[in-house]
Tab-separated table of C-alpha atoms and ligand atoms in Angstrom:
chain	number	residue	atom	x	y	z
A	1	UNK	CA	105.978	105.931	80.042
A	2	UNK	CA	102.647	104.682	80.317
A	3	UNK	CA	101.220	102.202	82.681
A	4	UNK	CA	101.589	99.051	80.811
A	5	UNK	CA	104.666	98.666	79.945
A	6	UNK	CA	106.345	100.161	83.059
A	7	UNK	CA	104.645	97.238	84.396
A	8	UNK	CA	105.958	94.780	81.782
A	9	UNK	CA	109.548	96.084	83.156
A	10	UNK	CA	108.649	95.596	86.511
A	11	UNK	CA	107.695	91.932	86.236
A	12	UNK	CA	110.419	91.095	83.473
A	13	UNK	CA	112.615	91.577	87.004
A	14	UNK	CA	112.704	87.984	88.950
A	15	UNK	CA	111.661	89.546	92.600
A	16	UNK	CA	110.785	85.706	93.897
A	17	UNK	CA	110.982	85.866	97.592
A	18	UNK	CA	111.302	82.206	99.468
A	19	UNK	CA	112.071	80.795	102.486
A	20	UNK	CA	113.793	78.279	100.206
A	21	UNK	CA	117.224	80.178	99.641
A	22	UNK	CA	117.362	78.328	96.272
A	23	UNK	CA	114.135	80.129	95.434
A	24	UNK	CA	115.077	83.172	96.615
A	25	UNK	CA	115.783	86.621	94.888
A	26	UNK	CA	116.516	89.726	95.531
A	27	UNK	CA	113.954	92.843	94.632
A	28	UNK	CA	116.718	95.204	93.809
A	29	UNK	CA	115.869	95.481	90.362
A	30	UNK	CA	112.848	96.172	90.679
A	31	UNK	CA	113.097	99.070	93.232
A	32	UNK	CA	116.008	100.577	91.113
A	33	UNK	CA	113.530	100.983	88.156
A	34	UNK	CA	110.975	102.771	90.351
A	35	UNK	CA	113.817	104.630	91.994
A	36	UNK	CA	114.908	105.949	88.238
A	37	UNK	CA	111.339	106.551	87.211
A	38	UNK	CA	110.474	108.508	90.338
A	39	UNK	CA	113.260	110.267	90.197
A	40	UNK	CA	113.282	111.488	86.773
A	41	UNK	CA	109.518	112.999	87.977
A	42	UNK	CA	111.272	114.897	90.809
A	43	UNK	CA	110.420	112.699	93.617
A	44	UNK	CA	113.935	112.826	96.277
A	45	UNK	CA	114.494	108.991	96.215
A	46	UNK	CA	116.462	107.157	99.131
A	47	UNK	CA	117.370	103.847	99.151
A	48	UNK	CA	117.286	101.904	102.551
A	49	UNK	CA	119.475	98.830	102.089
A	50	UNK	CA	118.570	96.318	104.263
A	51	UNK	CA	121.315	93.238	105.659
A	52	UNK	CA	120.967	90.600	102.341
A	53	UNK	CA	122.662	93.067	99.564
A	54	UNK	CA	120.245	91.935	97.280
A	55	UNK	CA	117.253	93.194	99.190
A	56	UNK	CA	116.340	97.067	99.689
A	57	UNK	CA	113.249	99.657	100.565
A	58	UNK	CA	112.354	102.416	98.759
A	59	UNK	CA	111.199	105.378	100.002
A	60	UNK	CA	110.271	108.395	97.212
A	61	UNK	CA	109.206	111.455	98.305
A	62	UNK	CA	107.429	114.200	96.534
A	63	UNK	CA	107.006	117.705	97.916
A	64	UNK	CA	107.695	118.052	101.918
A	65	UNK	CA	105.516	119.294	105.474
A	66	UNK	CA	104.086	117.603	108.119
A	67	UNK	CA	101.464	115.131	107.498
A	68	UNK	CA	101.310	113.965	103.894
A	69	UNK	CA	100.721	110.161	102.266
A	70	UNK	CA	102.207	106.981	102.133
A	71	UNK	CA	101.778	104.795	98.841
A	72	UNK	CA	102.987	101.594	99.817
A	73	UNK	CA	103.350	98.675	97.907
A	74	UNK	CA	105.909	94.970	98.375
A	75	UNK	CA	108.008	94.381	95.544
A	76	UNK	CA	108.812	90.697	95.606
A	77	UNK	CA	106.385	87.796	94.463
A	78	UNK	CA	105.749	84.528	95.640
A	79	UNK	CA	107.689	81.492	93.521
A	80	UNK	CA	105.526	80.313	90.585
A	81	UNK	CA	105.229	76.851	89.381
A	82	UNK	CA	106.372	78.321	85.326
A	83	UNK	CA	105.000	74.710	84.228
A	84	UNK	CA	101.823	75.471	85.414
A	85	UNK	CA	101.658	78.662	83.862
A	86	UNK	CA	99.919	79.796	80.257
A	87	UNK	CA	101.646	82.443	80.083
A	88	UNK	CA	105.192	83.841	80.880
A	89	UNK	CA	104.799	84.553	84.626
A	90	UNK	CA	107.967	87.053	83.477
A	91	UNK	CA	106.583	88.794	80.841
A	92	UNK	CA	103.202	90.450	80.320
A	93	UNK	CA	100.271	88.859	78.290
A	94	UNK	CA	97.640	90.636	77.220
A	95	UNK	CA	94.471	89.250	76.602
A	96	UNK	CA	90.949	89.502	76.747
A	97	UNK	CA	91.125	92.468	78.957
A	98	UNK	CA	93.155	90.659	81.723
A	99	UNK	CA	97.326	91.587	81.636
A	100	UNK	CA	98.592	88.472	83.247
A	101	UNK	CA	102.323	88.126	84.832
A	102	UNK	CA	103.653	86.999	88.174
A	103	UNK	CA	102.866	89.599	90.765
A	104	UNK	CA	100.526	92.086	88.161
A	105	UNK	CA	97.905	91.462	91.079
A	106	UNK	CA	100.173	91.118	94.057
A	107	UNK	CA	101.072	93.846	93.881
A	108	UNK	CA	103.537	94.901	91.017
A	109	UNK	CA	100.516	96.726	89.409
A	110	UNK	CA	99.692	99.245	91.961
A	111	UNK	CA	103.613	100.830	91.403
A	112	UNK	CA	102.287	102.154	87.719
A	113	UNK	CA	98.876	102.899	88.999
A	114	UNK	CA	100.155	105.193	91.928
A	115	UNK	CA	103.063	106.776	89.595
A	116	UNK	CA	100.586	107.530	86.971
A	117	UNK	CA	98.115	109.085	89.620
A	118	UNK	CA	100.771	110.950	91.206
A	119	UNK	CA	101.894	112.540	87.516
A	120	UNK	CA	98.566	114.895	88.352
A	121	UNK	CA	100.829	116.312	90.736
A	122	UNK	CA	103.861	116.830	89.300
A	123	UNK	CA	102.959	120.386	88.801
A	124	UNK	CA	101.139	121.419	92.155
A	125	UNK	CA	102.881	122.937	94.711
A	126	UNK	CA	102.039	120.062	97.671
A	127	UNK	CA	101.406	121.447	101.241
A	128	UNK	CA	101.822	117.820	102.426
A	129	UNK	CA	104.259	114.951	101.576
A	130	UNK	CA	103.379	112.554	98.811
A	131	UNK	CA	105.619	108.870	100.137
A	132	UNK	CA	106.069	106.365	97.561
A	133	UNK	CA	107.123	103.350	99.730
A	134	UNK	CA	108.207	99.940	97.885
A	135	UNK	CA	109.244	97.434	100.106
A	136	UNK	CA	111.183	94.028	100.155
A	137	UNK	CA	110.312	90.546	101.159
A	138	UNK	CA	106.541	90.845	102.339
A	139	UNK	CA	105.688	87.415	101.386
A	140	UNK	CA	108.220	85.332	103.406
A	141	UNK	CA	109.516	87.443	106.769
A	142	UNK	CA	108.157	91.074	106.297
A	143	UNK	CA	111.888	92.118	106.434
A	144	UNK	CA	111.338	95.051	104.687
A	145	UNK	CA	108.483	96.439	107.253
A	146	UNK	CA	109.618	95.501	110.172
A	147	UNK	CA	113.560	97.480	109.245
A	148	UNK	CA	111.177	100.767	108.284
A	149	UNK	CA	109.340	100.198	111.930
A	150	UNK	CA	112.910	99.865	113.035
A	151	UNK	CA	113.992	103.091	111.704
A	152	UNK	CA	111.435	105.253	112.189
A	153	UNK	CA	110.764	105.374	108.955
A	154	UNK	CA	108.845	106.787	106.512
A	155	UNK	CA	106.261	109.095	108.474
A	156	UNK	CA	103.022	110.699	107.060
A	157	UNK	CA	100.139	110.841	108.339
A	158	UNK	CA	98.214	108.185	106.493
A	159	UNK	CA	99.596	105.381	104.326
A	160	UNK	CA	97.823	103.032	102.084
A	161	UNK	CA	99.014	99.509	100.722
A	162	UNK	CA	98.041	98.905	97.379
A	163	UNK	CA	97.339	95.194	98.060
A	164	UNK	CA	94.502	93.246	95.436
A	165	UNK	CA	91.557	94.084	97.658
A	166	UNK	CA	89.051	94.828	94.751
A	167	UNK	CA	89.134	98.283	95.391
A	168	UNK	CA	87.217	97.743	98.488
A	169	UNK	CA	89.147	99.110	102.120
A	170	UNK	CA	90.338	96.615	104.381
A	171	UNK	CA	90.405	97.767	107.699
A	172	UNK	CA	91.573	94.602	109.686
A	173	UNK	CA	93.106	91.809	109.214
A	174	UNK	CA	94.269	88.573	111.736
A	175	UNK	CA	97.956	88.585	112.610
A	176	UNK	CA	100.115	85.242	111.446
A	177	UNK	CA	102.021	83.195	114.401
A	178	UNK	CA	104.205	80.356	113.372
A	179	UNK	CA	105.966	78.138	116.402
A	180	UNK	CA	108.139	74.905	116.256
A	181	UNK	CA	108.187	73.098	119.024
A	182	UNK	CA	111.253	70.345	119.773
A	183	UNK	CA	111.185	67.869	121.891
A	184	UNK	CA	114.638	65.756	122.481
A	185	UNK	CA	114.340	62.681	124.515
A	186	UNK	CA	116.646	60.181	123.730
A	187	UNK	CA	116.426	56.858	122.040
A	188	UNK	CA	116.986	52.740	123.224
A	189	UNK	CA	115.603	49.334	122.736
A	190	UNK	CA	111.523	49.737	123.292
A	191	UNK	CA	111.798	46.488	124.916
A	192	UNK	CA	112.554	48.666	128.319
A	193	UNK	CA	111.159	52.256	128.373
A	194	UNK	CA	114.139	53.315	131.231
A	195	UNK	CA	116.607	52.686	128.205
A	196	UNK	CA	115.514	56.203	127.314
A	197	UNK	CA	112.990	58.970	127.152
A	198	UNK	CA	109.771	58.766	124.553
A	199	UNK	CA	109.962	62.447	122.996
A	200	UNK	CA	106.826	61.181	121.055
A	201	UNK	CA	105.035	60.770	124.263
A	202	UNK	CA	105.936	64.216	125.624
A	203	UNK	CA	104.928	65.820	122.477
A	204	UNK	CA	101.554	63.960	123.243
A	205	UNK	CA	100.721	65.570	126.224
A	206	UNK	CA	101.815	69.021	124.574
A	207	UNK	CA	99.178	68.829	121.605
A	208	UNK	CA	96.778	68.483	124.145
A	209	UNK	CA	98.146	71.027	126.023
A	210	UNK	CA	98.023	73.069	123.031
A	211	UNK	CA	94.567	72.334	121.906
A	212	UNK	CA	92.958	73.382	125.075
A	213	UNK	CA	94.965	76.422	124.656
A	214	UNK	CA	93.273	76.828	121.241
A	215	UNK	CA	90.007	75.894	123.233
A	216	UNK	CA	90.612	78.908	125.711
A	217	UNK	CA	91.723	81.474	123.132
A	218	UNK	CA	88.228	80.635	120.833
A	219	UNK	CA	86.116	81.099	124.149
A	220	UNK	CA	88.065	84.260	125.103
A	221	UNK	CA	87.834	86.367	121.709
A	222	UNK	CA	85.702	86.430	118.952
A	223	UNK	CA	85.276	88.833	116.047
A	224	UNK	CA	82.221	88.432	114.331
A	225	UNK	CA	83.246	90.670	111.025
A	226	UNK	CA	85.724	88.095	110.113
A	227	UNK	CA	84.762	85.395	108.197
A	228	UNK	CA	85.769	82.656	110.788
A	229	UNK	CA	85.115	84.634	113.523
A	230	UNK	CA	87.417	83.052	116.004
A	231	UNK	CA	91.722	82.938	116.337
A	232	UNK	CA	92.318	79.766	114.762
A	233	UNK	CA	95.497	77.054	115.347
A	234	UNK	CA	96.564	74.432	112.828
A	235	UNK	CA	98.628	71.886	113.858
A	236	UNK	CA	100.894	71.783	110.801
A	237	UNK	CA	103.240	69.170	110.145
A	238	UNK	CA	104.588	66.494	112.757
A	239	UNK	CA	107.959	64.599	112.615
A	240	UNK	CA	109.773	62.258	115.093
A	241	UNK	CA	110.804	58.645	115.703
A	242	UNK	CA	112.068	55.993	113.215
A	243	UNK	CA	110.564	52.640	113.842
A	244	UNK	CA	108.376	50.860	115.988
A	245	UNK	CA	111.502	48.953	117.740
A	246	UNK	CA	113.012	51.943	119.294
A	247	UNK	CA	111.821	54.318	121.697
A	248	UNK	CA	111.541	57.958	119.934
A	249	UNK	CA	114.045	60.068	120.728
A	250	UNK	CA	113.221	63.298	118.797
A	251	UNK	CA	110.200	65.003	117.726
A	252	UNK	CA	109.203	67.871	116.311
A	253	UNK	CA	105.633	69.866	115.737
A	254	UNK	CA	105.137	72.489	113.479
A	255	UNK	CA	101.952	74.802	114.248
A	256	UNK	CA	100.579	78.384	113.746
A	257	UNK	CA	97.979	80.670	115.100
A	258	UNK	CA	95.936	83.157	113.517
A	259	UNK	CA	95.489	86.122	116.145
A	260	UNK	CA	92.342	88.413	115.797
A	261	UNK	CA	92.599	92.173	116.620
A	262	UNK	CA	93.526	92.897	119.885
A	263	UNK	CA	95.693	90.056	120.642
A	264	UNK	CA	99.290	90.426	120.886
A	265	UNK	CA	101.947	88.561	119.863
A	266	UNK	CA	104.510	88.840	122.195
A	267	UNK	CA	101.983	87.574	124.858
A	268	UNK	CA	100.909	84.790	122.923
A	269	UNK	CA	104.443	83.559	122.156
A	270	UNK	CA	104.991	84.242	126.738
A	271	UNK	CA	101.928	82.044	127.273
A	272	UNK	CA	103.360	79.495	125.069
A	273	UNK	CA	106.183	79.355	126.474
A	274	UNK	CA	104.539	79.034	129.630
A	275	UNK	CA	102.827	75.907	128.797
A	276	UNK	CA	105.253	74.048	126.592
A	277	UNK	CA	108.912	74.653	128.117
A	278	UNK	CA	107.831	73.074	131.545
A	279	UNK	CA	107.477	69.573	129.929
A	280	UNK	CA	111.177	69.049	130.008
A	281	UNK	CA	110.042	67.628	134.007
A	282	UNK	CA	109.417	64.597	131.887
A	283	UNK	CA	113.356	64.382	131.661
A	284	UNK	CA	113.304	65.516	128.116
A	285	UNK	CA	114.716	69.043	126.820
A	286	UNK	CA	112.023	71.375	125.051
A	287	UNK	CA	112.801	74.547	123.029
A	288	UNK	CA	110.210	76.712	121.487
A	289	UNK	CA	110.989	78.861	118.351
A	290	UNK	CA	109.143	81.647	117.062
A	291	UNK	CA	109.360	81.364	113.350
A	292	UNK	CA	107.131	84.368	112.810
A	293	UNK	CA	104.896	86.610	114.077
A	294	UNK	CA	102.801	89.243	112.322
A	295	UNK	CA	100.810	91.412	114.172
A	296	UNK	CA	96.943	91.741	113.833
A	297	UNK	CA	95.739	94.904	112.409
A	298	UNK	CA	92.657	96.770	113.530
A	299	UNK	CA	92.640	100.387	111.565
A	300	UNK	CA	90.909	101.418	114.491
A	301	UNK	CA	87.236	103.582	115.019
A	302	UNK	CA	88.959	106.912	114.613
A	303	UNK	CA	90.771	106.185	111.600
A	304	UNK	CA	90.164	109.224	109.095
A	305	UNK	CA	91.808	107.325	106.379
A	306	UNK	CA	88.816	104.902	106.577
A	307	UNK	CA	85.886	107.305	106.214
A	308	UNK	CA	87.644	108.973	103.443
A	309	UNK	CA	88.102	105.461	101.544
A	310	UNK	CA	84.689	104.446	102.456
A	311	UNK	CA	83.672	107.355	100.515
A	312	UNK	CA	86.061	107.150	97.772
A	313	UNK	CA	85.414	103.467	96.879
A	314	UNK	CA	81.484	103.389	98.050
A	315	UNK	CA	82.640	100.586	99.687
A	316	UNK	CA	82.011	100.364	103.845
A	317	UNK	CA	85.649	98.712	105.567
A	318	UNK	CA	85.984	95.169	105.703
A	319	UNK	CA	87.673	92.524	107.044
A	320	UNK	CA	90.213	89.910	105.800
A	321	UNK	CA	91.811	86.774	106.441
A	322	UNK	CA	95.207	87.476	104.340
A	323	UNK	CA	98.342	89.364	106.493
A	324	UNK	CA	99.833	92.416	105.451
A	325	UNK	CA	102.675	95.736	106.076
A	326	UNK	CA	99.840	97.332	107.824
A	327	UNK	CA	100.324	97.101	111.491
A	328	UNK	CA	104.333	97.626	110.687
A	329	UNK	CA	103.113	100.912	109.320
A	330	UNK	CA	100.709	101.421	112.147
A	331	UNK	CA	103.481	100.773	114.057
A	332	UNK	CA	105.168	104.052	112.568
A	333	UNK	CA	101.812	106.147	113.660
A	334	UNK	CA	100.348	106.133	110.671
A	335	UNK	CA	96.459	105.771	109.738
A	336	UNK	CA	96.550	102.913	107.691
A	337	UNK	CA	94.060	101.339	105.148
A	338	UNK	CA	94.900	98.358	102.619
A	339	UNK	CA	93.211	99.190	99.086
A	340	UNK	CA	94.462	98.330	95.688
A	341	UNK	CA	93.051	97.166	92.434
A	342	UNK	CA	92.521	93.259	91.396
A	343	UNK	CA	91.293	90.571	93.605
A	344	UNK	CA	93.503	88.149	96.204
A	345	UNK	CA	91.460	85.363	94.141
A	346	UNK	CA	94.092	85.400	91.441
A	347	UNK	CA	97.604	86.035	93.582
A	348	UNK	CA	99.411	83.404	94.306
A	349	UNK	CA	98.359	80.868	91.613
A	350	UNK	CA	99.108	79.760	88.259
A	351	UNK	CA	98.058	82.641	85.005
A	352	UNK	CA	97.743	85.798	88.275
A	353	UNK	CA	96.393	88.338	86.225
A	354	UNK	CA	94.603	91.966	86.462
A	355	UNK	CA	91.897	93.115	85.092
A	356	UNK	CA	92.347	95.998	83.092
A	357	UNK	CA	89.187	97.540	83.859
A	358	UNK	CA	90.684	98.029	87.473
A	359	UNK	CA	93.016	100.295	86.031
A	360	UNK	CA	91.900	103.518	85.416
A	361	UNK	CA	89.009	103.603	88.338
A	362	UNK	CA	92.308	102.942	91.187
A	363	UNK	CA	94.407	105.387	89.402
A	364	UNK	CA	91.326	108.074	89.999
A	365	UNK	CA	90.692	106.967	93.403
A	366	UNK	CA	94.582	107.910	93.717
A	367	UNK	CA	94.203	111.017	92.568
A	368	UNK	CA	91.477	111.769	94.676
A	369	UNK	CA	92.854	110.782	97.675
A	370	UNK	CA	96.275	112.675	96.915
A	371	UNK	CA	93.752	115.530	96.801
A	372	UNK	CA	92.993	114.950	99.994
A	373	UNK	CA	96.133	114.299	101.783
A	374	UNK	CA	99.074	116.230	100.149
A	375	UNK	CA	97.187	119.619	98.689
B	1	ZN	ZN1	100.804	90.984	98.468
């Protein structure tokens, strides 16, 4: 089958992924057509279910050794506002040399694009493992990643994810932290403050807590190849309290931080914990939750995988503010670069579409690079 429409079956399959369970889909259709297509080309295909039954990995493996290739590439989209839309985010429309559908560009393209490059090999012995890796639920918790860092799962010796970076390598990336913090006082007549305990007040002297935090963090790292060049913190959203007449008895802050490089998660989350937690003294009870927490990714001077993309694409590494599988497949000991066709500029918004002129150039890049790894 040619690109296209294995592409127009790939995005006729809702693959929404949401934190919104009414939202929410699985991706199993999806992975069972590129589990049927790879392995009608010969690929072994294994299916890694993961603990929603609607949800799985696939890993597709071509030809066997040490060493070898990951192709990797998240199979679920982000929801779509359809009355927004053009076009039918579930069906492909072409026009004007653009093919646009929900998730052409992030990232249900690449799939064709790396099957199609991968056909070059079909009759090659390979030295070195060719890994197709499709993955579930990328855009909400990374589920998919973080079971294959789990389980050990797949290894090669370099893997890249097919994300829209216009073709160019992306060899770092900020990490994605996201906290709520609850305070529970309790509530009385504000007439007298000892009828109960101002949670509003307490979460006061946290924020400020919190922004000198931010403070200390900006002073203590910078990065000067990303575009804010700093780890940032956005105080999200805030809710607590009723009405004026009553002393607050609950509130709660939302708030995330944007790690560069080099800092670590699980240290970040300790040091919060550190700060925030001792403010039940005020005779209130605090609990911090960690919502989420993608790592930073730094491919790292020595990556191979870097120098060969560099040459490949003409383009030198680069870095961006958008979170990806990569450090879940650094995590695995891979050498890891993010490159795919289209441009982040059109995911996640009404009409996402690819430009068909990105087509052919990623599928050669592919081939070259399959070359290089798995021959
Ligand atoms: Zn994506």
């Amino acid at each position: 089958m040619q690109i296209v429409p294995m592409l127009r079956q790939l995005i006729a399959c809702n693959s929404i992924s949401s934190v919104n369970a009414a939202l929410d889909q699985g991706n199993r259709a999806v992975i069972e057509l590129l589990a049927n297509w790879l392995d009608e080309l010969g690929f072994n295909v294994e299916l890694v279910p993961l603990d929603d039954p609607r949800k799985a990995n696939l890993i597709a493996t071509l030809g066997s050794g040490p060493g070898g290739l990951v192709l990797s590439g998240h199979t679920d989209t982000v929801p779509c506002d359809e009355q927004l839309w053009q076009h039918n985010p579930f069906s492909i429309t072409e026009r004007q040399d653009k093919l646009y559908g929900l998730g052409v560009c992030d990232m249900k393209g690449f799939f064709p694009i790396a099957i199609e490059a991968a056909r070059a090999f079909l009759d090659k012995p390979l030295r070195r493992p060719l890994i197709l890796l499709a993955t579930a639920d990328e855009e909400t918790s990374m589920a998919g990643a973080i079971a294959l860092a789990k389980a050990g799962k797949p290894k090669a010796r370099y893997a890249v994810i097919g994300e829209p970076t216009g073709m160019k390598p992306i060899t770092m990336h900020k990490g994605i932290l996201v906290e709520k913090l609850q305070i529970k006082g309790s509530s009385g007549h504000s007439s007298n403050p000892a009828l109960g305990r101002n949670a509003m007040e307490t979460m006061h002297k946290a924020i400020g807590v919190l922004l000198d935090y931010r403070y200390q963090l900006q002073q203590q790292y910078q990065n000067p190849l990303f575009d804010i060049s700093l780890p940032t913190m956005n105080l999200g959203c805030i809710h607590g309290g009723d009405n004026p007449n009553r002393i607050c008895g609950d509130c709660e802050l939302g708030f995330e931080i944007r790690p560069l490089p080099g800092m670590e998660i699980k240290a970040l989350q300790q040091e919060l914990e550190n700060k925030l937690l001792p403010f039940t003294d005020d005779g209130v009870s605090v609990s911090l939750q960690h919502m989420c927490g993608v790592p930073p990714f730094d491919a790292g001077k020595e990556s191979e995988l870097v120098n060969i993309c560099e040459a490949l694409t003409g383009h030198a590494g680069q870095a961006v503010n958008f979170a990806t599988e990569a450090p879940y497949l650094s995590q695995l000991g891979m050498d890891v670069v993010v490159l795919g066709p289209g441009n982040i500029d059109q995911a996640h918004q009404p009409d996402e579409y690819l430009d068909t002129g990105a087509i052919n150039p990623m599928v050669d890049v592919l081939v070259q690079l399959i070359g290089r790894c798995c021959l």
